[in-house]
Amino acid sequence: MPQATRRADATRAVVFSPLDGAGRAELVEQRLTDAIVAGVLRDGERLPSETDLARSLGVAVVTAREALLALRDKGLVLTRRGRDGGSFVTYDRDASQRLIDDRVRALSRIELRDLSLHYAAIAGMAAEVASDRASDDDLENLADVDARADLTTAGGARRAVGRFQLEIAAVSQSPRLVHEELRLQAEAGPLLWLCLREQRSRDRSRRARLDVIQAIRSVDPEAARRATVAHIAEALEWLLDEKVRLEASTAPAEVVAPAATAPPHPAPDLPGPAPVLEGERA
């Protein structure tokens, strides 16, 4: 089986791996939403049954059912009845973009920085270790992954980044780093690599990959780690700027107070009613 295929299978496997902590419907929903938005689960793909999904994620069947219902409400999943029925991914580019934009708005700057810090620590360490352990075949494969990258679309560029980072983790020969890289790709990837919507960011991403490859070829662990961390830091800064833009676009319009008007002139003093004389009384 080709190596790229094995990596793709591993990426899909982490989507359906057991959840950490309590198995809540919101966690299942977020895991599957991120996989659909990132393109790991493709349009038209049939999802596991509620029972199989619950078993693989380590949650109750009712939890899996609630998550699938929420995905249907979002328009990300369509359920059909009958012999060939089931739940199918219905990827819609515009809907997916709105969902990810909503998630960026919902997370604070501190949360986004913390997510980036965690990812940079794992990816940076993987690159550092890979620099000491890479063989000539590994270097050839990394160069091939880069050469095959599709930088004409955001989705293609995002898949290229994910595949490259996964290959680096695999070269480190650490199963734990590979697993954590996969997990963080599912959690952080859809957010951190939003910058790849822009061609300029795609070009910078490729230059970062070439820097990492060169550092590994030169057996320079520090340079490999530094290039990887800088790549992620640049993506984070773009994301924080995008958060500001998104929040500004949804902020209510400022209400302009009406101009102050001069107070009305006081009414002139008018003479009161003439006094009634004694002889005029009825």
PDB file of C-alpha atoms in Angstrom:
ATOM      1  CA  MET A   1       0.000   0.000   0.000  1.00  0.00           C
ATOM      2  CA  PRO A   2       1.441   3.440  -0.882  1.00  0.00           C
ATOM      3  CA  GLN A   3       2.703   5.441   2.062  1.00  0.00           C
ATOM      4  CA  ALA A   4       0.402   8.398   1.343  1.00  0.00           C
ATOM      5  CA  THR A   5      -2.581   6.058   1.465  1.00  0.00           C
ATOM      6  CA  ARG A   6      -1.511   4.715   4.834  1.00  0.00           C
ATOM      7  CA  ARG A   7      -1.243   8.267   6.169  1.00  0.00           C
ATOM      8  CA  ALA A   8      -4.713   9.117   4.841  1.00  0.00           C
ATOM      9  CA  ASP A   9      -6.106   6.000   6.515  1.00  0.00           C
ATOM     10  CA  ALA A  10      -4.420   7.025   9.758  1.00  0.00           C
ATOM     11  CA  THR A  11      -5.957  10.496   9.552  1.00  0.00           C
ATOM     12  CA  ARG A  12      -9.412   8.987   9.128  1.00  0.00           C
ATOM     13  CA  ALA A  13      -8.741   6.555  11.968  1.00  0.00           C
ATOM     14  CA  VAL A  14      -8.134   9.377  14.429  1.00  0.00           C
ATOM     15  CA  VAL A  15     -11.515  10.927  13.545  1.00  0.00           C
ATOM     16  CA  PHE A  16     -13.213   7.798  14.864  1.00  0.00           C
ATOM     17  CA  SER A  17     -10.846   7.184  17.784  1.00  0.00           C
ATOM     18  CA  PRO A  18     -12.159   7.358  21.380  1.00  0.00           C
ATOM     19  CA  LEU A  19     -12.815  10.827  22.747  1.00  0.00           C
ATOM     20  CA  ASP A  20     -10.815  12.113  25.687  1.00  0.00           C
ATOM     21  CA  GLY A  21     -12.841  12.823  28.804  1.00  0.00           C
ATOM     22  CA  ALA A  22     -16.587  12.602  29.095  1.00  0.00           C
ATOM     23  CA  GLY A  23     -18.414  11.555  25.959  1.00  0.00           C
ATOM     24  CA  ARG A  24     -20.767  14.446  25.314  1.00  0.00           C
ATOM     25  CA  ALA A  25     -22.764  14.971  22.158  1.00  0.00           C
ATOM     26  CA  GLU A  26     -21.082  18.366  21.673  1.00  0.00           C
ATOM     27  CA  LEU A  27     -17.647  16.699  21.520  1.00  0.00           C
ATOM     28  CA  VAL A  28     -18.814  14.144  18.963  1.00  0.00           C
ATOM     29  CA  GLU A  29     -20.448  16.884  16.931  1.00  0.00           C
ATOM     30  CA  GLN A  30     -17.290  19.030  16.968  1.00  0.00           C
ATOM     31  CA  ARG A  31     -15.031  16.093  16.056  1.00  0.00           C
ATOM     32  CA  LEU A  32     -17.139  15.193  13.006  1.00  0.00           C
ATOM     33  CA  THR A  33     -17.726  18.829  12.027  1.00  0.00           C
ATOM     34  CA  ASP A  34     -13.980  19.515  11.976  1.00  0.00           C
ATOM     35  CA  ALA A  35     -13.353  16.370   9.911  1.00  0.00           C
ATOM     36  CA  ILE A  36     -15.976  17.396   7.345  1.00  0.00           C
ATOM     37  CA  VAL A  37     -14.798  21.015   7.144  1.00  0.00           C
ATOM     38  CA  ALA A  38     -11.170  19.891   6.795  1.00  0.00           C
ATOM     39  CA  GLY A  39     -12.088  17.492   4.001  1.00  0.00           C
ATOM     40  CA  VAL A  40     -11.093  14.328   5.854  1.00  0.00           C
ATOM     41  CA  LEU A  41     -14.686  13.115   5.523  1.00  0.00           C
ATOM     42  CA  ARG A  42     -15.746  13.780   1.928  1.00  0.00           C
ATOM     43  CA  ASP A  43     -19.011  14.830   0.375  1.00  0.00           C
ATOM     44  CA  GLY A  44     -21.291  11.820  -0.137  1.00  0.00           C
ATOM     45  CA  GLU A  45     -19.340   9.591   2.232  1.00  0.00           C
ATOM     46  CA  ARG A  46     -21.376   7.232   4.376  1.00  0.00           C
ATOM     47  CA  LEU A  47     -20.752   7.537   8.108  1.00  0.00           C
ATOM     48  CA  PRO A  48     -20.734   4.557  10.486  1.00  0.00           C
ATOM     49  CA  SER A  49     -24.063   3.566  11.973  1.00  0.00           C
ATOM     50  CA  GLU A  50     -25.073   5.101  15.300  1.00  0.00           C
ATOM     51  CA  THR A  51     -24.050   1.902  17.082  1.00  0.00           C
ATOM     52  CA  ASP A  52     -20.672   1.633  15.342  1.00  0.00           C
ATOM     53  CA  LEU A  53     -19.981   5.339  15.786  1.00  0.00           C
ATOM     54  CA  ALA A  54     -20.787   5.164  19.493  1.00  0.00           C
ATOM     55  CA  ARG A  55     -18.550   2.108  19.930  1.00  0.00           C
ATOM     56  CA  SER A  56     -15.550   3.652  18.135  1.00  0.00           C
ATOM     57  CA  LEU A  57     -15.799   6.990  19.979  1.00  0.00           C
ATOM     58  CA  GLY A  58     -16.470   5.367  23.346  1.00  0.00           C
ATOM     59  CA  VAL A  59     -19.820   7.079  23.919  1.00  0.00           C
ATOM     60  CA  ALA A  60     -23.417   5.996  24.421  1.00  0.00           C
ATOM     61  CA  VAL A  61     -25.590   5.358  21.371  1.00  0.00           C
ATOM     62  CA  VAL A  62     -27.936   8.161  22.434  1.00  0.00           C
ATOM     63  CA  THR A  63     -24.936  10.537  22.477  1.00  0.00           C
ATOM     64  CA  ALA A  64     -23.967   9.575  18.929  1.00  0.00           C
ATOM     65  CA  ARG A  65     -27.604   9.990  17.856  1.00  0.00           C
ATOM     66  CA  GLU A  66     -27.777  13.500  19.342  1.00  0.00           C
ATOM     67  CA  ALA A  67     -24.552  14.488  17.576  1.00  0.00           C
ATOM     68  CA  LEU A  68     -25.798  13.236  14.201  1.00  0.00           C
ATOM     69  CA  LEU A  69     -29.060  15.123  14.717  1.00  0.00           C
ATOM     70  CA  ALA A  70     -27.076  18.334  15.342  1.00  0.00           C
ATOM     71  CA  LEU A  71     -25.035  17.692  12.180  1.00  0.00           C
ATOM     72  CA  ARG A  72     -28.254  17.268  10.201  1.00  0.00           C
ATOM     73  CA  ASP A  73     -29.509  20.573  11.589  1.00  0.00           C
ATOM     74  CA  LYS A  74     -26.262  22.182  10.368  1.00  0.00           C
ATOM     75  CA  GLY A  75     -26.741  20.689   6.917  1.00  0.00           C
ATOM     76  CA  LEU A  76     -23.527  18.638   7.151  1.00  0.00           C
ATOM     77  CA  VAL A  77     -25.221  15.238   7.235  1.00  0.00           C
ATOM     78  CA  LEU A  78     -28.184  13.784   5.363  1.00  0.00           C
ATOM     79  CA  THR A  79     -29.954  10.671   6.649  1.00  0.00           C
ATOM     80  CA  ARG A  80     -31.724   8.286   4.292  1.00  0.00           C
ATOM     81  CA  ARG A  81     -33.891   5.332   5.258  1.00  0.00           C
ATOM     82  CA  GLY A  82     -34.082   1.913   3.682  1.00  0.00           C
ATOM     83  CA  ARG A  83     -31.679  -0.868   2.764  1.00  0.00           C
ATOM     84  CA  ASP A  84     -29.100   1.521   1.319  1.00  0.00           C
ATOM     85  CA  GLY A  85     -29.800   4.195   3.894  1.00  0.00           C
ATOM     86  CA  GLY A  86     -27.645   5.724   6.565  1.00  0.00           C
ATOM     87  CA  SER A  87     -26.058   9.066   7.383  1.00  0.00           C
ATOM     88  CA  PHE A  88     -24.089  10.686   4.542  1.00  0.00           C
ATOM     89  CA  VAL A  89     -21.781  13.695   4.515  1.00  0.00           C
ATOM     90  CA  THR A  90     -23.225  16.646   2.608  1.00  0.00           C
ATOM     91  CA  TYR A  91     -20.354  19.076   2.327  1.00  0.00           C
ATOM     92  CA  ASP A  92     -21.319  22.592   1.340  1.00  0.00           C
ATOM     93  CA  ARG A  93     -18.435  25.038   0.947  1.00  0.00           C
ATOM     94  CA  ASP A  94     -20.386  28.137   1.995  1.00  0.00           C
ATOM     95  CA  ALA A  95     -22.016  26.437   4.964  1.00  0.00           C
ATOM     96  CA  SER A  96     -18.678  25.006   6.102  1.00  0.00           C
ATOM     97  CA  GLN A  97     -17.034  28.409   5.885  1.00  0.00           C
ATOM     98  CA  ARG A  98     -19.778  29.944   8.003  1.00  0.00           C
ATOM     99  CA  LEU A  99     -19.352  27.231  10.622  1.00  0.00           C
ATOM    100  CA  ILE A 100     -15.613  27.692  10.893  1.00  0.00           C
ATOM    101  CA  ASP A 101     -16.010  31.487  11.006  1.00  0.00           C
ATOM    102  CA  ASP A 102     -18.499  31.091  13.847  1.00  0.00           C
ATOM    103  CA  ARG A 103     -15.999  28.941  15.709  1.00  0.00           C
ATOM    104  CA  VAL A 104     -13.257  31.550  15.302  1.00  0.00           C
ATOM    105  CA  ARG A 105     -15.594  34.190  16.750  1.00  0.00           C
ATOM    106  CA  ALA A 106     -16.534  31.928  19.667  1.00  0.00           C
ATOM    107  CA  LEU A 107     -12.947  31.233  20.777  1.00  0.00           C
ATOM    108  CA  SER A 108     -11.034  33.907  22.663  1.00  0.00           C
ATOM    109  CA  ARG A 109      -7.592  35.133  21.603  1.00  0.00           C
ATOM    110  CA  ILE A 110      -6.144  33.362  24.643  1.00  0.00           C
ATOM    111  CA  GLU A 111      -7.736  30.057  23.602  1.00  0.00           C
ATOM    112  CA  LEU A 112      -6.456  30.395  20.030  1.00  0.00           C
ATOM    113  CA  ARG A 113      -2.931  31.175  21.243  1.00  0.00           C
ATOM    114  CA  ASP A 114      -3.007  28.223  23.626  1.00  0.00           C
ATOM    115  CA  LEU A 115      -4.148  25.874  20.855  1.00  0.00           C
ATOM    116  CA  SER A 116      -1.339  27.140  18.633  1.00  0.00           C
ATOM    117  CA  LEU A 117       1.206  26.760  21.430  1.00  0.00           C
ATOM    118  CA  HIS A 118       0.212  23.135  21.957  1.00  0.00           C
ATOM    119  CA  TYR A 119       0.378  22.361  18.249  1.00  0.00           C
ATOM    120  CA  ALA A 120       3.732  24.119  17.835  1.00  0.00           C
ATOM    121  CA  ALA A 121       5.188  22.138  20.750  1.00  0.00           C
ATOM    122  CA  ILE A 122       4.200  18.801  19.185  1.00  0.00           C
ATOM    123  CA  ALA A 123       5.041  19.641  15.571  1.00  0.00           C
ATOM    124  CA  GLY A 124       8.277  21.385  16.523  1.00  0.00           C
ATOM    125  CA  MET A 125       9.487  18.434  18.587  1.00  0.00           C
ATOM    126  CA  ALA A 126       8.564  16.010  15.787  1.00  0.00           C
ATOM    127  CA  ALA A 127      10.635  18.046  13.314  1.00  0.00           C
ATOM    128  CA  GLU A 128      13.542  18.226  15.739  1.00  0.00           C
ATOM    129  CA  VAL A 129      13.614  14.467  16.299  1.00  0.00           C
ATOM    130  CA  ALA A 130      13.002  13.733  12.609  1.00  0.00           C
ATOM    131  CA  SER A 131      16.129  15.706  11.730  1.00  0.00           C
ATOM    132  CA  ASP A 132      18.221  13.199  13.687  1.00  0.00           C
ATOM    133  CA  ARG A 133      16.428  10.094  12.428  1.00  0.00           C
ATOM    134  CA  ALA A 134      15.559  10.750   8.775  1.00  0.00           C
ATOM    135  CA  SER A 135      16.962   8.410   6.137  1.00  0.00           C
ATOM    136  CA  ASP A 136      17.611   9.250   2.498  1.00  0.00           C
ATOM    137  CA  ASP A 137      14.325   7.548   1.626  1.00  0.00           C
ATOM    138  CA  ASP A 138      12.523   9.704   4.187  1.00  0.00           C
ATOM    139  CA  LEU A 139      13.987  12.861   2.658  1.00  0.00           C
ATOM    140  CA  GLU A 140      12.967  11.719  -0.802  1.00  0.00           C
ATOM    141  CA  ASN A 141       9.430  11.075   0.399  1.00  0.00           C
ATOM    142  CA  LEU A 142       9.181  14.500   2.093  1.00  0.00           C
ATOM    143  CA  ALA A 143      10.323  16.170  -1.117  1.00  0.00           C
ATOM    144  CA  ASP A 144       7.756  14.151  -3.067  1.00  0.00           C
ATOM    145  CA  VAL A 145       4.944  15.192  -0.710  1.00  0.00           C
ATOM    146  CA  ASP A 146       5.913  18.813  -1.236  1.00  0.00           C
ATOM    147  CA  ALA A 147       6.203  18.441  -5.015  1.00  0.00           C
ATOM    148  CA  ARG A 148       2.724  16.892  -5.251  1.00  0.00           C
ATOM    149  CA  ALA A 149       1.077  19.643  -3.188  1.00  0.00           C
ATOM    150  CA  ASP A 150      -1.857  21.360  -4.871  1.00  0.00           C
ATOM    151  CA  LEU A 151      -1.480  25.047  -4.065  1.00  0.00           C
ATOM    152  CA  THR A 152      -4.231  26.235  -6.401  1.00  0.00           C
ATOM    153  CA  THR A 153      -6.979  25.816  -3.780  1.00  0.00           C
ATOM    154  CA  ALA A 154      -7.272  26.302  -0.039  1.00  0.00           C
ATOM    155  CA  GLY A 155      -8.355  22.674   0.412  1.00  0.00           C
ATOM    156  CA  GLY A 156      -5.420  21.339  -1.564  1.00  0.00           C
ATOM    157  CA  ALA A 157      -2.950  23.483   0.347  1.00  0.00           C
ATOM    158  CA  ARG A 158      -4.481  22.452   3.675  1.00  0.00           C
ATOM    159  CA  ARG A 159      -4.215  18.763   2.797  1.00  0.00           C
ATOM    160  CA  ALA A 160      -0.597  19.317   1.766  1.00  0.00           C
ATOM    161  CA  VAL A 161       0.249  20.864   5.138  1.00  0.00           C
ATOM    162  CA  GLY A 162      -1.487  18.087   7.030  1.00  0.00           C
ATOM    163  CA  ARG A 163       0.180  15.351   5.026  1.00  0.00           C
ATOM    164  CA  PHE A 164       3.618  16.939   5.360  1.00  0.00           C
ATOM    165  CA  GLN A 165       3.312  17.414   9.137  1.00  0.00           C
ATOM    166  CA  LEU A 166       2.134  13.829   9.476  1.00  0.00           C
ATOM    167  CA  GLU A 167       5.110  12.563   7.461  1.00  0.00           C
ATOM    168  CA  ILE A 168       7.458  14.533   9.716  1.00  0.00           C
ATOM    169  CA  ALA A 169       5.875  12.922  12.783  1.00  0.00           C
ATOM    170  CA  ALA A 170       6.223   9.493  11.171  1.00  0.00           C
ATOM    171  CA  VAL A 171       9.919  10.111  10.425  1.00  0.00           C
ATOM    172  CA  SER A 172      10.436  10.890  14.129  1.00  0.00           C
ATOM    173  CA  GLN A 173       9.576   7.200  14.728  1.00  0.00           C
ATOM    174  CA  SER A 174       7.493   8.131  17.765  1.00  0.00           C
ATOM    175  CA  PRO A 175       4.010   6.567  17.794  1.00  0.00           C
ATOM    176  CA  ARG A 176       2.925   9.044  20.477  1.00  0.00           C
ATOM    177  CA  LEU A 177       3.997  12.035  18.390  1.00  0.00           C
ATOM    178  CA  VAL A 178       2.187  10.585  15.380  1.00  0.00           C
ATOM    179  CA  HIS A 179      -1.007  10.088  17.367  1.00  0.00           C
ATOM    180  CA  GLU A 180      -0.840  13.572  18.899  1.00  0.00           C
ATOM    181  CA  GLU A 181      -0.140  15.128  15.499  1.00  0.00           C
ATOM    182  CA  LEU A 182      -3.210  13.398  14.109  1.00  0.00           C
ATOM    183  CA  ARG A 183      -5.355  14.498  17.033  1.00  0.00           C
ATOM    184  CA  LEU A 184      -4.232  18.106  16.792  1.00  0.00           C
ATOM    185  CA  GLN A 185      -4.753  18.152  13.044  1.00  0.00           C
ATOM    186  CA  ALA A 186      -8.379  17.255  13.681  1.00  0.00           C
ATOM    187  CA  GLU A 187      -8.745  19.838  16.473  1.00  0.00           C
ATOM    188  CA  ALA A 188      -6.524  22.737  15.402  1.00  0.00           C
ATOM    189  CA  GLY A 189      -5.997  22.278  11.672  1.00  0.00           C
ATOM    190  CA  PRO A 190      -9.328  23.709  10.459  1.00  0.00           C
ATOM    191  CA  LEU A 191      -8.573  26.889  12.434  1.00  0.00           C
ATOM    192  CA  LEU A 192      -4.826  27.377  12.142  1.00  0.00           C
ATOM    193  CA  TRP A 193      -4.693  26.827   8.408  1.00  0.00           C
ATOM    194  CA  LEU A 194      -7.513  29.209   7.526  1.00  0.00           C
ATOM    195  CA  CYS A 195      -4.767  31.489   6.214  1.00  0.00           C
ATOM    196  CA  LEU A 196      -4.446  29.114   3.252  1.00  0.00           C
ATOM    197  CA  ARG A 197      -7.524  30.783   1.794  1.00  0.00           C
ATOM    198  CA  GLU A 198      -5.007  33.291   0.451  1.00  0.00           C
ATOM    199  CA  GLN A 199      -2.472  32.439  -2.260  1.00  0.00           C
ATOM    200  CA  ARG A 200       0.234  34.447  -0.485  1.00  0.00           C
ATOM    201  CA  SER A 201      -0.112  32.227   2.589  1.00  0.00           C
ATOM    202  CA  ARG A 202       0.015  29.101   0.425  1.00  0.00           C
ATOM    203  CA  ASP A 203       3.296  30.268  -1.074  1.00  0.00           C
ATOM    204  CA  ARG A 204       4.718  31.037   2.368  1.00  0.00           C
ATOM    205  CA  SER A 205       3.602  27.628   3.587  1.00  0.00           C
ATOM    206  CA  ARG A 206       5.529  25.954   0.801  1.00  0.00           C
ATOM    207  CA  ARG A 207       8.657  27.947   1.616  1.00  0.00           C
ATOM    208  CA  ALA A 208       8.318  26.816   5.232  1.00  0.00           C
ATOM    209  CA  ARG A 209       8.165  23.172   4.116  1.00  0.00           C
ATOM    210  CA  LEU A 210      11.284  23.640   2.003  1.00  0.00           C
ATOM    211  CA  ASP A 211      13.068  25.187   5.005  1.00  0.00           C
ATOM    212  CA  VAL A 212      12.159  22.172   7.136  1.00  0.00           C
ATOM    213  CA  ILE A 213      13.326  19.735   4.471  1.00  0.00           C
ATOM    214  CA  GLN A 214      16.625  21.594   4.126  1.00  0.00           C
ATOM    215  CA  ALA A 215      17.137  21.588   7.903  1.00  0.00           C
ATOM    216  CA  ILE A 216      16.508  17.840   8.059  1.00  0.00           C
ATOM    217  CA  ARG A 217      18.841  17.262   5.118  1.00  0.00           C
ATOM    218  CA  SER A 218      21.514  19.259   6.945  1.00  0.00           C
ATOM    219  CA  VAL A 219      20.846  17.330  10.184  1.00  0.00           C
ATOM    220  CA  ASP A 220      20.070  20.579  11.984  1.00  0.00           C
ATOM    221  CA  PRO A 221      17.403  19.759  14.613  1.00  0.00           C
ATOM    222  CA  GLU A 222      17.188  23.312  15.949  1.00  0.00           C
ATOM    223  CA  ALA A 223      16.630  24.794  12.487  1.00  0.00           C
ATOM    224  CA  ALA A 224      13.950  22.163  11.740  1.00  0.00           C
ATOM    225  CA  ARG A 225      12.110  22.962  14.953  1.00  0.00           C
ATOM    226  CA  ARG A 226      12.483  26.713  14.463  1.00  0.00           C
ATOM    227  CA  ALA A 227      11.113  26.641  10.902  1.00  0.00           C
ATOM    228  CA  THR A 228       8.137  24.535  11.989  1.00  0.00           C
ATOM    229  CA  VAL A 229       7.274  26.756  14.953  1.00  0.00           C
ATOM    230  CA  ALA A 230       7.636  29.912  12.835  1.00  0.00           C
ATOM    231  CA  HIS A 231       5.249  28.444  10.244  1.00  0.00           C
ATOM    232  CA  ILE A 232       2.595  27.850  12.901  1.00  0.00           C
ATOM    233  CA  ALA A 233       3.203  31.249  14.562  1.00  0.00           C
ATOM    234  CA  GLU A 234       2.646  33.019  11.244  1.00  0.00           C
ATOM    235  CA  ALA A 235      -0.605  31.099  10.728  1.00  0.00           C
ATOM    236  CA  LEU A 236      -1.742  32.110  14.221  1.00  0.00           C
ATOM    237  CA  GLU A 237      -1.100  35.812  13.619  1.00  0.00           C
ATOM    238  CA  TRP A 238      -3.190  35.658  10.444  1.00  0.00           C
ATOM    239  CA  LEU A 239      -5.948  33.881  12.377  1.00  0.00           C
ATOM    240  CA  LEU A 240      -5.988  36.518  15.110  1.00  0.00           C
ATOM    241  CA  ASP A 241      -6.254  39.254  12.494  1.00  0.00           C
ATOM    242  CA  GLU A 242      -9.075  37.328  10.825  1.00  0.00           C
ATOM    243  CA  LYS A 243     -10.880  37.094  14.160  1.00  0.00           C
ATOM    244  CA  VAL A 244     -10.766  40.889  14.417  1.00  0.00           C
ATOM    245  CA  ARG A 245     -12.155  41.219  10.882  1.00  0.00           C
ATOM    246  CA  LEU A 246     -14.949  38.718  11.548  1.00  0.00           C
ATOM    247  CA  GLU A 247     -15.955  40.409  14.779  1.00  0.00           C
ATOM    248  CA  ALA A 248     -15.949  43.804  13.102  1.00  0.00           C
ATOM    249  CA  SER A 249     -18.146  42.539  10.285  1.00  0.00           C
ATOM    250  CA  THR A 250     -20.816  41.336  12.721  1.00  0.00           C
ATOM    251  CA  ALA A 251     -20.653  44.213  15.211  1.00  0.00           C
ATOM    252  CA  PRO A 252     -23.894  46.193  15.418  1.00  0.00           C
ATOM    253  CA  ALA A 253     -23.792  49.531  13.692  1.00  0.00           C
ATOM    254  CA  GLU A 254     -23.006  52.407  16.007  1.00  0.00           C
ATOM    255  CA  VAL A 255     -26.085  54.379  16.905  1.00  0.00           C
ATOM    256  CA  VAL A 256     -25.513  58.070  16.278  1.00  0.00           C
ATOM    257  CA  ALA A 257     -27.231  60.264  18.824  1.00  0.00           C
ATOM    258  CA  PRO A 258     -29.421  62.964  17.302  1.00  0.00           C
ATOM    259  CA  ALA A 259     -27.918  66.423  17.262  1.00  0.00           C
ATOM    260  CA  ALA A 260     -28.805  68.483  20.289  1.00  0.00           C
ATOM    261  CA  THR A 261     -31.445  71.078  19.615  1.00  0.00           C
ATOM    262  CA  ALA A 262     -31.759  74.408  21.315  1.00  0.00           C
ATOM    263  CA  PRO A 263     -34.364  74.484  24.049  1.00  0.00           C
ATOM    264  CA  PRO A 264     -37.588  76.183  23.031  1.00  0.00           C
ATOM    265  CA  HIS A 265     -37.847  79.860  23.832  1.00  0.00           C
ATOM    266  CA  PRO A 266     -39.870  80.425  26.986  1.00  0.00           C
ATOM    267  CA  ALA A 267     -43.376  81.624  26.350  1.00  0.00           C
ATOM    268  CA  PRO A 268     -43.777  85.357  26.958  1.00  0.00           C
ATOM    269  CA  ASP A 269     -45.546  86.366  30.104  1.00  0.00           C
ATOM    270  CA  LEU A 270     -49.187  86.999  29.233  1.00  0.00           C
ATOM    271  CA  PRO A 271     -51.476  89.089  31.340  1.00  0.00           C
ATOM    272  CA  GLY A 272     -53.716  87.052  33.539  1.00  0.00           C
ATOM    273  CA  PRO A 273     -57.476  87.325  33.394  1.00  0.00           C
ATOM    274  CA  ALA A 274     -58.844  90.700  34.338  1.00  0.00           C
ATOM    275  CA  PRO A 275     -60.094  90.858  37.887  1.00  0.00           C
ATOM    276  CA  VAL A 276     -63.852  90.643  38.261  1.00  0.00           C
ATOM    277  CA  LEU A 277     -65.306  93.753  39.747  1.00  0.00           C
ATOM    278  CA  GLU A 278     -67.858  93.602  42.496  1.00  0.00           C
ATOM    279  CA  GLY A 279     -70.618  94.967  40.353  1.00  0.00           C
ATOM    280  CA  GLU A 280     -69.945  92.535  37.530  1.00  0.00           C
ATOM    281  CA  ARG A 281     -70.634  89.448  39.538  1.00  0.00           C
ATOM    282  CA  ALA A 282     -73.822  87.675  38.570  1.00  0.00           C
TER     283      ALA A 282
END
